[in-house]
Amino acid sequence: MDFTPSEEQSAAQGLAASVFGDLSTHERLAAAGTGTDAELWKELCAAGLPGAVEDIGLLDLVLLLEEQGRTTAQVPFAATCVYGLLAIAEHGAPEQRERLLPGLRDGTAVATGAFPARGGVHTSGGALHGAVPWVPWLRDATQVLVADADRALWIVEAGAPGVAVVPVETTAPWAAGRLVLDGVRGERLGRGPEAYAAVLAAARTAFAGLQAGVCAGSLARAVHHTVTRQQFGRPLSTNQGVLLRAAEAHMDTEAIRVTAYEAAWRRDDGREYGAAALTAAWWASEAGKRVVHAGRHLHGGAGADLDHPVHRHFLWGRQLDAYLGCGSEVLEELGLLLEHSGQGDAS
């Protein structure tokens, strides 16, 4: 197991850190409200970062999403890469890859996914019917990867007849919407539930990487605040309780990071990584919410200010806590997976 980034991965991560750091500022995020920062998205695509993920792999995406999470940059980067670029590259037919990937690489197309499958969409006569209560970045998407009740994957054009997008607001400002399908003709991607399971595992790994960045950004802000804030003539950081809380948040953040790295590395190395993806998702949920709560608490009264930058990390952390399954849900999945694997070994 080797998590050392390649030269290409290090270069891509450095470029992402520069773009996000320069453009995803507190002032720009405040101005964007709950919408996407179109200029930042254009800059990311012009830098070739979405296309780089297709070539370098899921571990590269995790590294890039860490940088996005540090600044809570409001762009559909994770969704487009996971539900578009990686899904089509891995499961698409040659014609689909040739037709769909160029737009996703240059940013003229935006993908998202109606994941996980919860039985809200079914097929009848080859058409899709049903609704998904909320889909991240749906208001920006040109195509949506939909999983039906049988866990078959379908690519649906967001502007196609029979598709309705109803704006909804979520905990994090992810330009989400309610997806309503009324007799829509989708385009199949892959065959059988195996493709769905692979995309869901990749999504859980990628969004765990995003959570690692969100937590790292929250902790960095808390450290800066407690080091510079004076109380009773000395910095807050000199109090033992503050030190212990920050240390626990640091260990939680590292646990999210390393489990996301392992899952991504296993996927890129062609190994089984379903259990590793669930492990990363569990840490992202359980440890992630601990870290962003600690970040708010270590800011004292400022942490309760809705306009303070650390509050944005709190909102993202809580959204990522439940997205694609909360801790108890993924732990149950992991237990069933391990039980099934054990029975298979015994037989």
mmCIF file of C-alpha atoms in Angstrom:
data_model
loop_
_atom_site.group_PDB
_atom_site.id
_atom_site.type_symbol
_atom_site.label_atom_id
_atom_site.label_comp_id
_atom_site.label_asym_id
_atom_site.label_seq_id
_atom_site.Cartn_x
_atom_site.Cartn_y
_atom_site.Cartn_z
ATOM 1 C CA MET A 1 0.000 0.000 0.000
ATOM 2 C CA ASP A 2 1.526 3.279 -1.114
ATOM 3 C CA PHE A 3 -0.286 6.610 -0.802
ATOM 4 C CA THR A 4 2.650 8.673 -2.083
ATOM 5 C CA PRO A 5 1.281 10.961 -4.811
ATOM 6 C CA SER A 6 2.863 10.647 -8.215
ATOM 7 C CA GLU A 7 4.503 13.656 -9.824
ATOM 8 C CA GLU A 8 1.358 14.220 -11.891
ATOM 9 C CA GLN A 9 -0.901 13.955 -8.837
ATOM 10 C CA SER A 10 1.239 16.387 -6.836
ATOM 11 C CA ALA A 11 1.191 18.867 -9.703
ATOM 12 C CA ALA A 12 -2.580 18.594 -10.069
ATOM 13 C CA GLN A 13 -3.101 19.016 -6.312
ATOM 14 C CA GLY A 14 -0.857 22.075 -6.245
ATOM 15 C CA LEU A 15 -2.738 23.600 -9.164
ATOM 16 C CA ALA A 16 -6.072 22.917 -7.460
ATOM 17 C CA ALA A 17 -4.846 24.486 -4.220
ATOM 18 C CA SER A 18 -3.812 27.583 -6.147
ATOM 19 C CA VAL A 19 -7.093 27.942 -8.052
ATOM 20 C CA PHE A 20 -9.319 27.286 -5.040
ATOM 21 C CA GLY A 21 -7.178 29.438 -2.757
ATOM 22 C CA ASP A 22 -7.209 32.404 -5.134
ATOM 23 C CA LEU A 23 -10.857 32.335 -6.182
ATOM 24 C CA SER A 24 -12.849 30.655 -3.400
ATOM 25 C CA THR A 25 -12.604 33.516 -0.928
ATOM 26 C CA HIS A 26 -15.040 34.332 1.865
ATOM 27 C CA GLU A 27 -16.262 37.389 -0.029
ATOM 28 C CA ARG A 28 -16.930 35.455 -3.245
ATOM 29 C CA LEU A 29 -18.672 32.643 -1.367
ATOM 30 C CA ALA A 30 -20.906 35.139 0.405
ATOM 31 C CA ALA A 31 -21.772 36.735 -2.936
ATOM 32 C CA ALA A 32 -22.572 33.348 -4.516
ATOM 33 C CA GLY A 33 -25.255 32.585 -1.933
ATOM 34 C CA THR A 34 -26.459 29.029 -2.565
ATOM 35 C CA GLY A 35 -25.489 29.007 -6.230
ATOM 36 C CA THR A 36 -22.431 27.894 -8.135
ATOM 37 C CA ASP A 37 -19.420 30.130 -8.647
ATOM 38 C CA ALA A 38 -19.465 30.072 -12.444
ATOM 39 C CA GLU A 39 -16.137 31.874 -12.815
ATOM 40 C CA LEU A 40 -14.376 29.392 -10.550
ATOM 41 C CA TRP A 41 -15.899 26.448 -12.422
ATOM 42 C CA LYS A 42 -14.718 27.922 -15.711
ATOM 43 C CA GLU A 43 -11.217 28.415 -14.299
ATOM 44 C CA LEU A 44 -11.031 24.824 -13.020
ATOM 45 C CA CYS A 45 -12.050 23.429 -16.385
ATOM 46 C CA ALA A 46 -9.675 25.754 -18.253
ATOM 47 C CA ALA A 47 -6.883 24.406 -16.036
ATOM 48 C CA GLY A 48 -7.807 20.887 -17.169
ATOM 49 C CA LEU A 49 -8.464 19.505 -13.684
ATOM 50 C CA PRO A 50 -11.629 17.475 -14.442
ATOM 51 C CA GLY A 51 -9.918 15.865 -17.430
ATOM 52 C CA ALA A 52 -6.867 15.049 -15.324
ATOM 53 C CA VAL A 53 -8.995 12.949 -12.987
ATOM 54 C CA GLU A 54 -10.004 10.689 -15.853
ATOM 55 C CA ASP A 55 -6.354 9.939 -16.593
ATOM 56 C CA ILE A 56 -4.877 9.749 -13.072
ATOM 57 C CA GLY A 57 -7.716 8.090 -11.169
ATOM 58 C CA LEU A 58 -9.806 8.226 -8.028
ATOM 59 C CA LEU A 59 -6.893 8.908 -5.670
ATOM 60 C CA ASP A 60 -6.121 12.022 -7.708
ATOM 61 C CA LEU A 61 -9.737 13.119 -7.365
ATOM 62 C CA VAL A 62 -9.577 12.625 -3.586
ATOM 63 C CA LEU A 63 -6.462 14.816 -3.454
ATOM 64 C CA LEU A 64 -8.160 17.535 -5.495
ATOM 65 C CA LEU A 65 -11.358 17.368 -3.455
ATOM 66 C CA GLU A 66 -9.372 17.890 -0.273
ATOM 67 C CA GLU A 67 -8.356 21.257 -1.697
ATOM 68 C CA GLN A 68 -11.941 22.094 -2.601
ATOM 69 C CA GLY A 69 -13.105 21.121 0.882
ATOM 70 C CA ARG A 70 -10.546 23.369 2.579
ATOM 71 C CA THR A 71 -12.223 26.377 0.964
ATOM 72 C CA THR A 72 -15.786 24.983 0.610
ATOM 73 C CA ALA A 73 -15.690 26.085 -3.025
ATOM 74 C CA GLN A 74 -19.159 26.057 -4.556
ATOM 75 C CA VAL A 75 -18.621 24.153 -7.793
ATOM 76 C CA PRO A 76 -20.021 20.768 -8.987
ATOM 77 C CA PHE A 77 -16.545 19.268 -9.180
ATOM 78 C CA ALA A 78 -17.058 16.027 -7.236
ATOM 79 C CA ALA A 79 -20.423 15.279 -8.835
ATOM 80 C CA THR A 80 -19.231 15.874 -12.393
ATOM 81 C CA CYS A 81 -16.130 13.743 -11.901
ATOM 82 C CA VAL A 82 -17.775 10.821 -10.093
ATOM 83 C CA TYR A 83 -21.165 10.626 -11.813
ATOM 84 C CA GLY A 84 -19.886 11.806 -15.177
ATOM 85 C CA LEU A 85 -16.221 11.382 -16.061
ATOM 86 C CA LEU A 86 -15.305 8.327 -13.982
ATOM 87 C CA ALA A 87 -18.661 6.568 -14.392
ATOM 88 C CA ILE A 88 -18.740 6.926 -18.172
ATOM 89 C CA ALA A 89 -15.039 6.163 -18.600
ATOM 90 C CA GLU A 90 -15.411 2.929 -16.618
ATOM 91 C CA HIS A 91 -18.868 1.735 -17.629
ATOM 92 C CA GLY A 92 -19.717 3.520 -20.869
ATOM 93 C CA ALA A 93 -19.679 1.983 -24.319
ATOM 94 C CA PRO A 94 -17.026 3.355 -26.725
ATOM 95 C CA GLU A 95 -19.657 5.488 -28.470
ATOM 96 C CA GLN A 96 -20.853 6.933 -25.153
ATOM 97 C CA ARG A 97 -17.312 7.786 -24.088
ATOM 98 C CA GLU A 98 -16.563 9.482 -27.393
ATOM 99 C CA ARG A 99 -19.803 11.486 -27.328
ATOM 100 C CA LEU A 100 -20.137 12.431 -23.641
ATOM 101 C CA LEU A 101 -16.667 12.781 -22.166
ATOM 102 C CA PRO A 102 -15.394 15.843 -24.117
ATOM 103 C CA GLY A 103 -18.107 18.126 -22.723
ATOM 104 C CA LEU A 104 -17.478 16.922 -19.186
ATOM 105 C CA ARG A 105 -13.759 17.537 -19.586
ATOM 106 C CA ASP A 106 -14.099 21.130 -20.773
ATOM 107 C CA GLY A 107 -16.959 22.081 -18.461
ATOM 108 C CA THR A 108 -19.622 22.673 -21.096
ATOM 109 C CA ALA A 109 -21.477 19.718 -19.552
ATOM 110 C CA VAL A 110 -22.129 19.195 -15.839
ATOM 111 C CA ALA A 111 -23.097 15.828 -14.359
ATOM 112 C CA THR A 112 -24.676 14.837 -11.102
ATOM 113 C CA GLY A 113 -26.187 11.667 -9.654
ATOM 114 C CA ALA A 114 -29.493 10.722 -8.043
ATOM 115 C CA PHE A 115 -27.704 8.540 -5.490
ATOM 116 C CA PRO A 116 -28.085 6.357 -3.540
ATOM 117 C CA ALA A 117 -30.981 4.340 -4.976
ATOM 118 C CA ARG A 118 -33.896 4.390 -2.550
ATOM 119 C CA GLY A 119 -36.634 2.982 -4.758
ATOM 120 C CA GLY A 120 -38.008 6.344 -5.854
ATOM 121 C CA VAL A 121 -37.498 5.702 -9.577
ATOM 122 C CA HIS A 122 -38.849 2.762 -11.573
ATOM 123 C CA THR A 123 -38.996 1.778 -15.231
ATOM 124 C CA SER A 124 -42.140 1.027 -17.169
ATOM 125 C CA GLY A 125 -42.133 0.277 -20.858
ATOM 126 C CA GLY A 126 -38.532 1.421 -21.120
ATOM 127 C CA ALA A 127 -39.327 4.842 -19.610
ATOM 128 C CA LEU A 128 -38.371 6.263 -16.202
ATOM 129 C CA HIS A 129 -40.963 7.393 -13.688
ATOM 130 C CA GLY A 130 -40.717 8.681 -10.140
ATOM 131 C CA ALA A 131 -38.990 11.319 -8.064
ATOM 132 C CA VAL A 132 -35.835 11.839 -6.027
ATOM 133 C CA PRO A 133 -36.318 14.317 -3.141
ATOM 134 C CA TRP A 134 -33.008 16.087 -3.616
ATOM 135 C CA VAL A 135 -30.027 15.788 -5.927
ATOM 136 C CA PRO A 136 -26.856 17.873 -5.361
ATOM 137 C CA TRP A 137 -25.980 20.406 -8.063
ATOM 138 C CA LEU A 138 -29.088 19.458 -10.021
ATOM 139 C CA ARG A 139 -29.834 23.082 -10.876
ATOM 140 C CA ASP A 140 -26.536 23.230 -12.796
ATOM 141 C CA ALA A 141 -26.575 19.766 -14.340
ATOM 142 C CA THR A 142 -26.929 19.006 -18.013
ATOM 143 C CA GLN A 143 -27.101 15.255 -17.343
ATOM 144 C CA VAL A 144 -28.106 13.154 -14.364
ATOM 145 C CA LEU A 145 -27.032 9.612 -13.555
ATOM 146 C CA VAL A 146 -30.159 7.926 -12.225
ATOM 147 C CA ALA A 147 -30.387 4.555 -10.502
ATOM 148 C CA ASP A 148 -33.768 2.846 -10.726
ATOM 149 C CA ALA A 149 -35.310 0.482 -8.173
ATOM 150 C CA ASP A 150 -33.444 -2.460 -9.748
ATOM 151 C CA ARG A 151 -30.173 -0.507 -9.513
ATOM 152 C CA ALA A 152 -29.783 -0.165 -13.237
ATOM 153 C CA LEU A 153 -28.028 3.052 -14.282
ATOM 154 C CA TRP A 154 -29.528 5.544 -16.710
ATOM 155 C CA ILE A 155 -28.156 8.800 -18.119
ATOM 156 C CA VAL A 156 -30.924 11.370 -18.304
ATOM 157 C CA GLU A 157 -30.636 14.738 -20.019
ATOM 158 C CA ALA A 158 -31.702 17.386 -17.523
ATOM 159 C CA GLY A 159 -33.584 19.346 -20.179
ATOM 160 C CA ALA A 160 -35.362 16.384 -21.758
ATOM 161 C CA PRO A 161 -39.179 16.265 -22.019
ATOM 162 C CA GLY A 162 -40.637 14.702 -18.909
ATOM 163 C CA VAL A 163 -37.855 15.937 -16.611
ATOM 164 C CA ALA A 164 -38.762 18.519 -13.977
ATOM 165 C CA VAL A 165 -36.272 20.189 -11.652
ATOM 166 C CA VAL A 166 -37.703 21.854 -8.548
ATOM 167 C CA PRO A 167 -35.143 23.946 -6.628
ATOM 168 C CA VAL A 168 -34.630 22.913 -3.005
ATOM 169 C CA GLU A 169 -32.256 24.195 -0.367
ATOM 170 C CA THR A 170 -30.106 21.763 1.583
ATOM 171 C CA THR A 171 -27.887 22.190 4.631
ATOM 172 C CA ALA A 172 -24.907 22.954 2.393
ATOM 173 C CA PRO A 173 -25.310 25.383 -0.538
ATOM 174 C CA TRP A 174 -25.076 22.755 -3.280
ATOM 175 C CA ALA A 175 -27.554 24.175 -5.856
ATOM 176 C CA ALA A 176 -29.756 21.133 -5.226
ATOM 177 C CA GLY A 177 -33.106 20.264 -6.705
ATOM 178 C CA ARG A 178 -35.923 17.738 -6.583
ATOM 179 C CA LEU A 179 -35.837 15.497 -9.650
ATOM 180 C CA VAL A 180 -39.188 14.434 -11.099
ATOM 181 C CA LEU A 181 -39.284 11.961 -13.994
ATOM 182 C CA ASP A 182 -42.476 11.403 -15.972
ATOM 183 C CA GLY A 183 -42.000 8.906 -18.775
ATOM 184 C CA VAL A 184 -38.422 9.928 -19.587
ATOM 185 C CA ARG A 185 -36.372 7.846 -22.014
ATOM 186 C CA GLY A 186 -32.964 7.410 -20.431
ATOM 187 C CA GLU A 187 -29.741 6.004 -21.831
ATOM 188 C CA ARG A 188 -28.436 2.855 -20.151
ATOM 189 C CA LEU A 189 -24.953 2.939 -18.661
ATOM 190 C CA GLY A 190 -23.268 -0.366 -17.881
ATOM 191 C CA ARG A 191 -25.049 -3.604 -17.213
ATOM 192 C CA GLY A 192 -26.620 -4.849 -14.008
ATOM 193 C CA PRO A 193 -26.302 -3.687 -10.395
ATOM 194 C CA GLU A 194 -22.508 -4.135 -10.475
ATOM 195 C CA ALA A 195 -22.109 -0.796 -12.247
ATOM 196 C CA TYR A 196 -24.311 0.898 -9.648
ATOM 197 C CA ALA A 197 -22.268 -0.586 -6.793
ATOM 198 C CA ALA A 198 -19.019 0.554 -8.391
ATOM 199 C CA VAL A 199 -20.233 4.123 -8.914
ATOM 200 C CA LEU A 200 -21.635 4.325 -5.376
ATOM 201 C CA ALA A 201 -18.342 3.088 -3.902
ATOM 202 C CA ALA A 202 -16.414 5.656 -5.956
ATOM 203 C CA ALA A 203 -18.821 8.399 -4.867
ATOM 204 C CA ARG A 204 -18.496 7.481 -1.197
ATOM 205 C CA THR A 205 -14.712 7.539 -1.496
ATOM 206 C CA ALA A 206 -14.652 10.860 -3.329
ATOM 207 C CA PHE A 207 -17.013 12.616 -0.944
ATOM 208 C CA ALA A 208 -15.008 11.245 1.998
ATOM 209 C CA GLY A 209 -12.021 13.016 0.457
ATOM 210 C CA LEU A 210 -14.098 16.178 0.238
ATOM 211 C CA GLN A 211 -15.023 15.770 3.909
ATOM 212 C CA ALA A 212 -11.335 15.408 4.824
ATOM 213 C CA GLY A 213 -10.715 18.799 3.235
ATOM 214 C CA VAL A 214 -13.753 20.391 4.900
ATOM 215 C CA CYS A 215 -12.520 19.150 8.282
ATOM 216 C CA ALA A 216 -8.939 20.253 7.621
ATOM 217 C CA GLY A 217 -10.181 23.729 6.709
ATOM 218 C CA SER A 218 -12.383 23.941 9.795
ATOM 219 C CA LEU A 219 -9.534 22.835 12.038
ATOM 220 C CA ALA A 220 -7.081 25.281 10.443
ATOM 221 C CA ARG A 221 -9.491 28.139 11.142
ATOM 222 C CA ALA A 222 -9.951 26.961 14.743
ATOM 223 C CA VAL A 223 -6.195 26.767 15.286
ATOM 224 C CA HIS A 224 -5.697 30.267 13.922
ATOM 225 C CA HIS A 225 -8.500 31.611 16.101
ATOM 226 C CA THR A 226 -7.289 29.992 19.329
ATOM 227 C CA VAL A 227 -3.673 31.016 18.726
ATOM 228 C CA THR A 228 -4.498 34.665 18.045
ATOM 229 C CA ARG A 229 -7.416 35.125 20.449
ATOM 230 C CA GLN A 230 -6.327 36.356 23.909
ATOM 231 C CA GLN A 231 -8.195 35.538 27.104
ATOM 232 C CA PHE A 232 -6.974 36.500 30.571
ATOM 233 C CA GLY A 233 -3.727 37.685 29.050
ATOM 234 C CA ARG A 234 -2.798 34.538 27.144
ATOM 235 C CA PRO A 235 -3.854 32.780 23.925
ATOM 236 C CA LEU A 236 -6.829 30.424 24.083
ATOM 237 C CA SER A 237 -4.601 27.705 22.623
ATOM 238 C CA THR A 238 -2.653 27.485 25.891
ATOM 239 C CA ASN A 239 -5.700 26.051 27.701
ATOM 240 C CA GLN A 240 -5.466 22.291 28.076
ATOM 241 C CA GLY A 241 -9.108 21.734 27.153
ATOM 242 C CA VAL A 242 -8.633 23.624 23.877
ATOM 243 C CA LEU A 243 -5.486 21.664 23.078
ATOM 244 C CA LEU A 244 -7.176 18.314 23.683
ATOM 245 C CA ARG A 245 -10.232 19.224 21.596
ATOM 246 C CA ALA A 246 -8.047 20.347 18.704
ATOM 247 C CA ALA A 247 -5.873 17.228 18.975
ATOM 248 C CA GLU A 248 -8.917 14.962 18.822
ATOM 249 C CA ALA A 249 -10.203 16.860 15.776
ATOM 250 C CA HIS A 250 -6.815 16.462 14.108
ATOM 251 C CA MET A 251 -6.796 12.685 14.680
ATOM 252 C CA ASP A 252 -10.345 12.394 13.344
ATOM 253 C CA THR A 253 -9.405 14.384 10.243
ATOM 254 C CA GLU A 254 -6.406 12.151 9.602
ATOM 255 C CA ALA A 255 -8.589 9.046 9.984
ATOM 256 C CA ILE A 256 -10.976 10.357 7.320
ATOM 257 C CA ARG A 257 -8.068 11.171 5.031
ATOM 258 C CA VAL A 258 -6.215 7.866 5.319
ATOM 259 C CA THR A 259 -9.333 5.712 4.869
ATOM 260 C CA ALA A 260 -10.309 7.726 1.783
ATOM 261 C CA TYR A 261 -6.778 7.322 0.426
ATOM 262 C CA GLU A 262 -6.870 3.567 1.000
ATOM 263 C CA ALA A 263 -10.211 3.112 -0.746
ATOM 264 C CA ALA A 264 -9.113 5.233 -3.716
ATOM 265 C CA TRP A 265 -5.749 3.485 -3.966
ATOM 266 C CA ARG A 266 -7.400 0.063 -3.928
ATOM 267 C CA ARG A 267 -9.780 1.100 -6.697
ATOM 268 C CA ASP A 268 -7.011 2.520 -8.872
ATOM 269 C CA ASP A 269 -4.887 -0.591 -8.271
ATOM 270 C CA GLY A 270 -7.690 -2.848 -9.489
ATOM 271 C CA ARG A 271 -8.414 -4.349 -6.052
ATOM 272 C CA GLU A 272 -11.710 -4.999 -4.305
ATOM 273 C CA TYR A 273 -12.561 -1.840 -2.389
ATOM 274 C CA GLY A 274 -16.221 -2.053 -1.389
ATOM 275 C CA ALA A 275 -15.416 -2.523 2.301
ATOM 276 C CA ALA A 276 -12.745 0.185 2.167
ATOM 277 C CA ALA A 277 -15.215 2.641 0.604
ATOM 278 C CA LEU A 278 -17.761 1.929 3.347
ATOM 279 C CA THR A 279 -15.063 2.377 5.985
ATOM 280 C CA ALA A 280 -14.122 5.757 4.497
ATOM 281 C CA ALA A 281 -17.788 6.761 4.373
ATOM 282 C CA TRP A 282 -18.263 5.778 8.035
ATOM 283 C CA TRP A 283 -15.292 7.873 9.151
ATOM 284 C CA ALA A 284 -16.435 10.791 6.976
ATOM 285 C CA SER A 285 -19.846 10.681 8.657
ATOM 286 C CA GLU A 286 -19.023 9.953 12.283
ATOM 287 C CA ALA A 287 -15.665 11.724 12.607
ATOM 288 C CA GLY A 288 -16.614 14.488 10.184
ATOM 289 C CA LYS A 289 -19.464 15.784 12.287
ATOM 290 C CA ARG A 290 -17.274 15.664 15.407
ATOM 291 C CA VAL A 291 -14.623 17.790 13.709
ATOM 292 C CA VAL A 292 -16.937 20.493 12.354
ATOM 293 C CA HIS A 293 -18.720 20.735 15.715
ATOM 294 C CA ALA A 294 -15.327 21.123 17.394
ATOM 295 C CA GLY A 295 -14.404 23.821 14.890
ATOM 296 C CA ARG A 296 -17.487 25.828 15.815
ATOM 297 C CA HIS A 297 -17.044 25.314 19.545
ATOM 298 C CA LEU A 298 -13.381 26.346 19.505
ATOM 299 C CA HIS A 299 -14.449 29.647 17.927
ATOM 300 C CA GLY A 300 -16.654 30.407 20.913
ATOM 301 C CA GLY A 301 -19.393 32.906 20.153
ATOM 302 C CA ALA A 302 -17.962 33.619 16.701
ATOM 303 C CA GLY A 303 -18.694 30.009 15.734
ATOM 304 C CA ALA A 304 -22.418 30.704 16.043
ATOM 305 C CA ASP A 305 -22.210 33.617 13.587
ATOM 306 C CA LEU A 306 -23.926 32.511 10.371
ATOM 307 C CA ASP A 307 -21.676 34.846 8.388
ATOM 308 C CA HIS A 308 -18.425 33.496 9.818
ATOM 309 C CA PRO A 309 -16.363 31.309 7.431
ATOM 310 C CA VAL A 310 -16.193 28.430 9.938
ATOM 311 C CA HIS A 311 -19.985 28.143 9.873
ATOM 312 C CA ARG A 312 -19.745 27.218 6.183
ATOM 313 C CA HIS A 313 -17.476 24.303 7.077
ATOM 314 C CA PHE A 314 -20.050 23.263 9.679
ATOM 315 C CA LEU A 315 -22.830 23.241 7.069
ATOM 316 C CA TRP A 316 -20.762 21.256 4.564
ATOM 317 C CA GLY A 317 -19.642 18.797 7.231
ATOM 318 C CA ARG A 318 -23.196 18.108 8.352
ATOM 319 C CA GLN A 319 -24.372 17.697 4.750
ATOM 320 C CA LEU A 320 -21.573 15.235 4.020
ATOM 321 C CA ASP A 321 -22.358 13.411 7.275
ATOM 322 C CA ALA A 322 -25.645 12.127 5.823
ATOM 323 C CA TYR A 323 -25.039 12.207 2.068
ATOM 324 C CA LEU A 324 -24.813 8.694 0.544
ATOM 325 C CA GLY A 325 -25.708 7.161 3.910
ATOM 326 C CA CYS A 326 -25.119 8.271 7.490
ATOM 327 C CA GLY A 327 -22.725 6.433 9.792
ATOM 328 C CA SER A 328 -25.228 3.869 11.095
ATOM 329 C CA GLU A 329 -26.443 3.050 7.580
ATOM 330 C CA VAL A 330 -23.006 2.460 6.099
ATOM 331 C CA LEU A 331 -21.961 0.514 9.212
ATOM 332 C CA GLU A 332 -24.892 -1.827 8.669
ATOM 333 C CA GLU A 333 -23.908 -2.237 5.013
ATOM 334 C CA LEU A 334 -20.335 -2.929 6.027
ATOM 335 C CA GLY A 335 -21.421 -5.567 8.551
ATOM 336 C CA LEU A 336 -23.575 -7.338 5.974
ATOM 337 C CA LEU A 337 -20.757 -7.198 3.433
ATOM 338 C CA LEU A 338 -18.245 -8.672 5.870
ATOM 339 C CA GLU A 339 -20.728 -11.323 6.997
ATOM 340 C CA HIS A 340 -21.366 -12.319 3.398
ATOM 341 C CA SER A 341 -17.632 -12.389 2.648
ATOM 342 C CA GLY A 342 -17.014 -14.565 5.709
ATOM 343 C CA GLN A 343 -19.687 -17.039 4.666
ATOM 344 C CA GLY A 344 -18.199 -17.152 1.195
ATOM 345 C CA ASP A 345 -14.744 -17.933 2.616
ATOM 346 C CA ALA A 346 -16.146 -20.640 4.877
ATOM 347 C CA SER A 347 -17.853 -22.376 2.015
#
